[in-house]
Short mmCIF file of C-alpha atoms in Angstrom, two decimals:
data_model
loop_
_atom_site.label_atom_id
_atom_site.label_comp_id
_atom_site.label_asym_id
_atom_site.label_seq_id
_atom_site.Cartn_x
_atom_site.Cartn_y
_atom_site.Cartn_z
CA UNK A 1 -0.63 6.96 0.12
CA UNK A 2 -3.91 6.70 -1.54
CA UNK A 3 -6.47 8.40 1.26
CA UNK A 4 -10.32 7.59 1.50
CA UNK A 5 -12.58 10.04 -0.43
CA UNK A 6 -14.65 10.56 2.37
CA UNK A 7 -11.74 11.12 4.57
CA UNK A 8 -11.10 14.93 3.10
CA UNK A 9 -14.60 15.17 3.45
CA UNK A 10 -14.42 14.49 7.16
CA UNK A 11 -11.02 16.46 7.73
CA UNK A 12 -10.73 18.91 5.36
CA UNK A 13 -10.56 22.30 7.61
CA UNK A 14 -9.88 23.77 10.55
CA UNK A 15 -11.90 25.25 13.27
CA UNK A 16 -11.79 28.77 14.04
CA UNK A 17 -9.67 29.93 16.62
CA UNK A 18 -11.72 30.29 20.13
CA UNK A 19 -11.96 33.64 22.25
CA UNK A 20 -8.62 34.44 24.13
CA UNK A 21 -6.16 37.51 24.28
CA UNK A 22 -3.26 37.99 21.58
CA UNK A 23 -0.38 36.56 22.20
CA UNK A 24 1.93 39.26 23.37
CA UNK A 25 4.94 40.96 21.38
CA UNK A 26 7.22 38.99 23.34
CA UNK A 27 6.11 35.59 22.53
CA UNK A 28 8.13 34.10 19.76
CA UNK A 29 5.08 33.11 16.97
CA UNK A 30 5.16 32.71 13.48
CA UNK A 31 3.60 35.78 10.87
CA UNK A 32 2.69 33.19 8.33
CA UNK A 33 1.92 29.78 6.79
CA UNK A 34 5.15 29.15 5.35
CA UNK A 35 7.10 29.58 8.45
CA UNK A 36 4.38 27.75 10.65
CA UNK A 37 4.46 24.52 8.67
CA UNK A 38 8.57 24.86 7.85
CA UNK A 39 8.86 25.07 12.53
CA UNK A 40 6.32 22.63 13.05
CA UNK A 41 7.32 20.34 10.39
CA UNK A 42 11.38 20.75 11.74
CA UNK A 43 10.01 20.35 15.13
CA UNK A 44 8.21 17.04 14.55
CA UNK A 45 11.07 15.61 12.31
CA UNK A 46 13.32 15.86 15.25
CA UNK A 47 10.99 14.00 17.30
CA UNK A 48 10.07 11.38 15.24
CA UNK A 49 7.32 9.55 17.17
CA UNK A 50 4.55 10.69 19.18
CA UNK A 51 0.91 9.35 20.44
CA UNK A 52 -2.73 10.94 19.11
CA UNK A 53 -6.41 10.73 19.97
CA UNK A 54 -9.32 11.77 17.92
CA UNK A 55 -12.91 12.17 19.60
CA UNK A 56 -16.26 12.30 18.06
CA UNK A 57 -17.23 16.00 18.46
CA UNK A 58 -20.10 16.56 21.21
CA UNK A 59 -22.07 17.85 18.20
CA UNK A 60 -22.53 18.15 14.36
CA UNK A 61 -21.01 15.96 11.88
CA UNK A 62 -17.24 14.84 11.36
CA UNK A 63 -15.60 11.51 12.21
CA UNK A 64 -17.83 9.46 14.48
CA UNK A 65 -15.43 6.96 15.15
CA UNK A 66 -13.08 7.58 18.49
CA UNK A 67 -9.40 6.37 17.50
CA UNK A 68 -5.94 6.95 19.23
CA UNK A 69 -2.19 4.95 18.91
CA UNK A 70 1.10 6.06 17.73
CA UNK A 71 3.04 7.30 15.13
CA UNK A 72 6.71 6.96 13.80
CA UNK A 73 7.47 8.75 10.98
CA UNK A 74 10.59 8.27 8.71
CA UNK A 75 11.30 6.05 5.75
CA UNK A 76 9.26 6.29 2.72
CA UNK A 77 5.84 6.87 4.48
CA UNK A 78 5.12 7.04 8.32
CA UNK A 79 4.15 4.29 10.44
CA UNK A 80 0.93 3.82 12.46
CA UNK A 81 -0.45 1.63 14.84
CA UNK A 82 -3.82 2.94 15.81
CA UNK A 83 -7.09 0.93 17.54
CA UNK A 84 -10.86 2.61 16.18
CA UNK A 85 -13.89 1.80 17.48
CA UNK A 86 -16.67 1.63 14.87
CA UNK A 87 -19.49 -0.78 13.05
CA UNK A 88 -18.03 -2.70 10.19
CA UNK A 89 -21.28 -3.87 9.00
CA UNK A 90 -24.42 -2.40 7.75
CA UNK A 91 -26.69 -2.28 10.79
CA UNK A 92 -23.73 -3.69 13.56
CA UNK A 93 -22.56 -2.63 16.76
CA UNK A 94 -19.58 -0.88 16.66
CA UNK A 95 -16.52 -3.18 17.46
CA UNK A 96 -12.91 -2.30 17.96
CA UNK A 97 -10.30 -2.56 14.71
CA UNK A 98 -6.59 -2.60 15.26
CA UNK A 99 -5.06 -0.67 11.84
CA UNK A 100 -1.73 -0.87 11.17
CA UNK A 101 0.69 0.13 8.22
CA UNK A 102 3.79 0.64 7.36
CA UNK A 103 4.05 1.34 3.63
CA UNK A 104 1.88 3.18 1.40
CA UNK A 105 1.16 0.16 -0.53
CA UNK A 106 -1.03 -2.14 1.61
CA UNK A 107 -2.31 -2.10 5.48
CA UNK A 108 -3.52 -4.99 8.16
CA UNK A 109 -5.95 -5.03 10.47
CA UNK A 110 -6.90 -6.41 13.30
CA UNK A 111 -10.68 -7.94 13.71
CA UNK A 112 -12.43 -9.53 16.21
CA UNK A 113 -12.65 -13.38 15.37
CA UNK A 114 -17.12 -13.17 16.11
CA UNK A 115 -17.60 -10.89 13.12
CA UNK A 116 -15.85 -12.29 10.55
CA UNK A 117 -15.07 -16.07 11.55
CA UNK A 118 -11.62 -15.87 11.85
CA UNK A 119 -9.25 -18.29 13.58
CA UNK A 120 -8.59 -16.47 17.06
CA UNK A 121 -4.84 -17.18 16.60
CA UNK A 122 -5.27 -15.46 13.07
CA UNK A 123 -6.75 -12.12 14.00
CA UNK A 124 -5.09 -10.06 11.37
CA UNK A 125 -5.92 -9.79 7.75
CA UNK A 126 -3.43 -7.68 5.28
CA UNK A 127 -5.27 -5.04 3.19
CA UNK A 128 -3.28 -4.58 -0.53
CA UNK A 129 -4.08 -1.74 -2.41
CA UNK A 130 -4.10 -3.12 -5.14
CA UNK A 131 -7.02 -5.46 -4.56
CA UNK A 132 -10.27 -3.65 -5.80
CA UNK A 133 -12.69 -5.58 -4.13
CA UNK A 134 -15.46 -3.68 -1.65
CA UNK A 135 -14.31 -5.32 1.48
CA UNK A 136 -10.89 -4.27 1.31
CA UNK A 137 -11.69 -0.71 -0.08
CA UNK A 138 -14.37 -0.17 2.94
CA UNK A 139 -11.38 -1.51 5.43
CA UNK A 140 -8.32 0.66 3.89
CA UNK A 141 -10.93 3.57 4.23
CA UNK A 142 -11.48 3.35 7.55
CA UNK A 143 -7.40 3.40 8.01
CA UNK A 144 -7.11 6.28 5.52
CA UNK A 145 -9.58 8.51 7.51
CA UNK A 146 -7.64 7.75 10.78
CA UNK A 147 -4.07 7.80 8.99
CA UNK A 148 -5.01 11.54 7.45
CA UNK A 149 -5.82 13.08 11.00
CA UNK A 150 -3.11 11.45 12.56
CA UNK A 151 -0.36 11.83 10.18
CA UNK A 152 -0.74 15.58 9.70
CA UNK A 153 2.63 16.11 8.13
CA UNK A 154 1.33 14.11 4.95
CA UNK A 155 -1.61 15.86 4.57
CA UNK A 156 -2.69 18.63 6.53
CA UNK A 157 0.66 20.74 6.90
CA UNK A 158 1.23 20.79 2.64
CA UNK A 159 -2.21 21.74 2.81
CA UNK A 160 -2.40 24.61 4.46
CA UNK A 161 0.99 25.50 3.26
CA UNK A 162 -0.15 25.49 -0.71
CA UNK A 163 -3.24 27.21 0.59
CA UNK A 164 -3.62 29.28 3.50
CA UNK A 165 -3.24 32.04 5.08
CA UNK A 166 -2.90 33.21 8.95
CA UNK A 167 -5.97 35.31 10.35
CA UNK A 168 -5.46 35.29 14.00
CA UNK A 169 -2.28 34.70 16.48
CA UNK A 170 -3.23 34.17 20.51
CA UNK A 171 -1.42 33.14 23.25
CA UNK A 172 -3.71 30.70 25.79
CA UNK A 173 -2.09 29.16 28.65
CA UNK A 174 1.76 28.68 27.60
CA UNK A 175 0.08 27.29 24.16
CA UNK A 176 -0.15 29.48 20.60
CA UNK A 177 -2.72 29.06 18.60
CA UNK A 178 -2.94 29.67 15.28
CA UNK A 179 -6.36 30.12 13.16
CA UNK A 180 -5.88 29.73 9.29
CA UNK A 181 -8.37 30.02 6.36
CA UNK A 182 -7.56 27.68 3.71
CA UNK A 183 -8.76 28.32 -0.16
CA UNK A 184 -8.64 24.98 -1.94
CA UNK A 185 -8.73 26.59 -5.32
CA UNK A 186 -5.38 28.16 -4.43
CA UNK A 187 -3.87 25.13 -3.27
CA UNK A 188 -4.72 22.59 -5.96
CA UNK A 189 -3.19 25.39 -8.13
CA UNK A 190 -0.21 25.64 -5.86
CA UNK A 191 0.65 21.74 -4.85
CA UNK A 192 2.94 19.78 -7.15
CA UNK A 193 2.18 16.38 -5.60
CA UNK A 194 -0.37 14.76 -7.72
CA UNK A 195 -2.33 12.79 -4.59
CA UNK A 196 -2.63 15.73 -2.46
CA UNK A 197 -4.06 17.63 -5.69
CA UNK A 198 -6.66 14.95 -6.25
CA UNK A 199 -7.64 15.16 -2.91
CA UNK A 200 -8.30 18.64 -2.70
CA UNK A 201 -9.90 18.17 -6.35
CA UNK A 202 -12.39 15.84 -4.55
CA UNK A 203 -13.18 18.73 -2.10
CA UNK A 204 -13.82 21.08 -4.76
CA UNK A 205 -16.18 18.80 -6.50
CA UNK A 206 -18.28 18.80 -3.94
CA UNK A 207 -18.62 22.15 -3.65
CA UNK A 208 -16.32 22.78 -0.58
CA UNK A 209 -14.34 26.01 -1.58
CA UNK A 210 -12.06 26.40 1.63
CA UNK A 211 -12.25 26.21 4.98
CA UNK A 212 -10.77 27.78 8.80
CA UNK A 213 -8.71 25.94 10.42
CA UNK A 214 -6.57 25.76 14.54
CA UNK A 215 -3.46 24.59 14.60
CA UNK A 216 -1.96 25.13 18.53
CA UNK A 217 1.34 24.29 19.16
CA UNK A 218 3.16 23.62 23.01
CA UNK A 219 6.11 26.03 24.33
CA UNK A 220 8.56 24.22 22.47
CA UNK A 221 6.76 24.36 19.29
CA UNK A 222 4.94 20.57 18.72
CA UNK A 223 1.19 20.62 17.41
CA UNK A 224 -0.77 19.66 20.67
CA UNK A 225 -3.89 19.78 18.94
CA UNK A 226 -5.42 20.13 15.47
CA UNK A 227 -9.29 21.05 14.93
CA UNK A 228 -10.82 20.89 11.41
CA UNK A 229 -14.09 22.04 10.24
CA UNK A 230 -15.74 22.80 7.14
CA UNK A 231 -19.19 24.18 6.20
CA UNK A 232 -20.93 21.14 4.19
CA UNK A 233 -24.35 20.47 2.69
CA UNK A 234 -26.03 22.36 5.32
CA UNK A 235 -24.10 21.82 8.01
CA UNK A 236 -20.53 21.50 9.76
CA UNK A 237 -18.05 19.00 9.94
CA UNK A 238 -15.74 19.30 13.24
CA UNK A 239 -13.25 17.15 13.73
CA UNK A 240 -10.01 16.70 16.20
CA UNK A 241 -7.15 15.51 16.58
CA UNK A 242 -4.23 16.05 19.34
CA UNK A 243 -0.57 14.92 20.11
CA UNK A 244 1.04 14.27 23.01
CA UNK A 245 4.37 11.80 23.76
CA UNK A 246 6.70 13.40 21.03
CA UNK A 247 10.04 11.24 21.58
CA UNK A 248 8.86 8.54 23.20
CA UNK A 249 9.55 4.86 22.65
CA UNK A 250 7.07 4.03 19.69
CA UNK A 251 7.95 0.70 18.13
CA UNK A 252 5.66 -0.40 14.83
CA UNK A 253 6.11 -3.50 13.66
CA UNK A 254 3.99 -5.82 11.22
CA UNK A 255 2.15 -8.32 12.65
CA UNK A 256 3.82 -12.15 13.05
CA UNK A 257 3.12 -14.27 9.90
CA UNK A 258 1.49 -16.71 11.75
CA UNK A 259 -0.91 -14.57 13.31
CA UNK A 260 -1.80 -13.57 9.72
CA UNK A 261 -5.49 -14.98 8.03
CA UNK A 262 -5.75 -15.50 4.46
CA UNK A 263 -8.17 -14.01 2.57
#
C-alpha cells in the first residue's frame, strides 16, 4: 500500500522508554529486534483482529487528528475500519471521516453530507489510487497516516526489524517495554520491499537519520501500545498508538453500493 509522505514524517520513531526498574531475570523478554518483531508478529497473526486509538499528544508536534476502529488482518493487505476527526478544508472545523479499506488499491470514506453536498443516503465516496487528482490524494492521505499507526505489522515492525536495535528492557506493571533506536540508513540498506524503502528514503531526505522508539507488549506478548517520536526541524514529533481487543469479533466490510456517491 502506497502510504502518505507526510505520514512517515508524523510516525517515523519511537519514544524513549520512560523511568521504571529492569525487568527482572525471571521475566521471559526478548534480547533483540529480530526476536521482538518474529513474537510479536506470531502473536498478532494468531489473533487476527484487534481495536486501536491514537491521541493527539498533550504537546509538540505529531498527528493532530484523534482516530480509533478496528483491524483484521489477513488476505493480501489488512483491513481497517477507522473514524478520524479532522478539518478537510483549508480554514474548516474539524469534522468526523469514516475511512475504510480493504485492498491496497483504492479506499472509501465516509463524509458528512454539509461539507461536500452529498446525498445523505450516499455518504460514502470510493478513493482509487489510481486517480491523481488533489482531492483524492489529500483524502487517501489522511487514511494512509491513520492506516500506518494502526497497522503496525506493515510498517513499523519491518522497520525496526531492518533497522534497529534494543537499548533498554523494563518490566512496568505486568507490561515489558521495550525502547529501540532505529538508523534509517541501515534499514533502507537492509529492506528488500521496494515501498517500505521509499518510505524510509523520504525520511532520509529530509534529513531525519533515525530515531528511538517504545514498543510495550501485555503478559501474553500483544503490543498494548506503540509511541513514536523523532527529532524534526527543531522540534519533536510524538505520536501514539495502542491496542486493545485482540480476538474479538471485528467484521470489515465495504460499504453497500447504494450507499455509494459518484464522483
Amino acid at each position: 500500500m502506497r502510504l502518505a509522505a507526510s505520514a512517515i514524517i508524523a510516525t517515523l520513531a519511537l519514544t524513549a522508554c520512560s523511568s521504571s526498574e529492569p525487568a527482572s531475570e525471571n521475566t521471559a523478554q526478548h534480547r533483540d529486534v529480530k526476536s521482538l518483531v518474529a513474537a510479536v508478529t506470531k502473536s498478532v497473526n494468531e489473533k487476527k483482529t484487534y481495536r486501536f486509538s491514537i491521541a493527539p499528544p498533550p504537546t509538540g508536534g505529531g498527528v493532530r487528528a484523534p482516530s480509533s476502529g478496528s483491524v483484521r488482518l489477513g488476505g493480501e493487505v489488512a483491513s481497517m475500519d477507522a473514524t478520524t476527526t479532522r478539518p478537510v478544508q483549508t480554514g474548516g472545523e474539524a469534522v468526523e471521516l469514516r475511512l475504510l479499506s480493504t485492498t491496497k488499491d483504492s479506499a472509501f470514506v465516509k463524509l458528512p453530507a454539509d461539507v461536500f453536498g452529498l446525498p445523505a443516503d450516499k455518504p460514502w465516496l470510493l478513493l482509487d489510487r489510481r486517480v491523481d487528482d488533489d482531492f483524492t490524494t489529500t483524502l487517501l492521505g489522511f487514511h494512509d497516516v491513520v492506516y500506518q499507526q494502526a497497522v503496525f505489522t506493515s510498517y513499523h515492525l519491518p522497520v525496526i526489524e531492518a533497522g534497529g536495535e534494543l537499548r533498554l528492557t523494563a518490566q512496568v506493571g505486568g507490561h515489558t517495554r521495550y525502547s529501540i533506536s532505529i538508523d534509517y540508513r541501515k534499514a533502507y540498506d537492509t529492506l528488500t520491499d521496494e515501498g517500505l524503502r521509499t518510505e524510509v528514503k523520504l525520511a532520509l531526505d529530509q534529513q531525519i537519520a533515525g530515531s528511538t522508539g517504545e514498543v510495550e507488549l501485555d503478559g501474553a506478548g500483544l503490543p498494548v501500545r506503540i509511541t513514536i517520536s523523532t527529532a524534526f526541524r527543531g522540534g519533536e514529533v510524538v505520536d501514539e498508538a495502542r491496542f486493545s481487543d485482540w480476538g474479538g469479533d471485528v467484521r470489515i466490510t465495504e460499504p453497500d453500493p447504494a450507499e455509494i456517491s459518484s464522483r
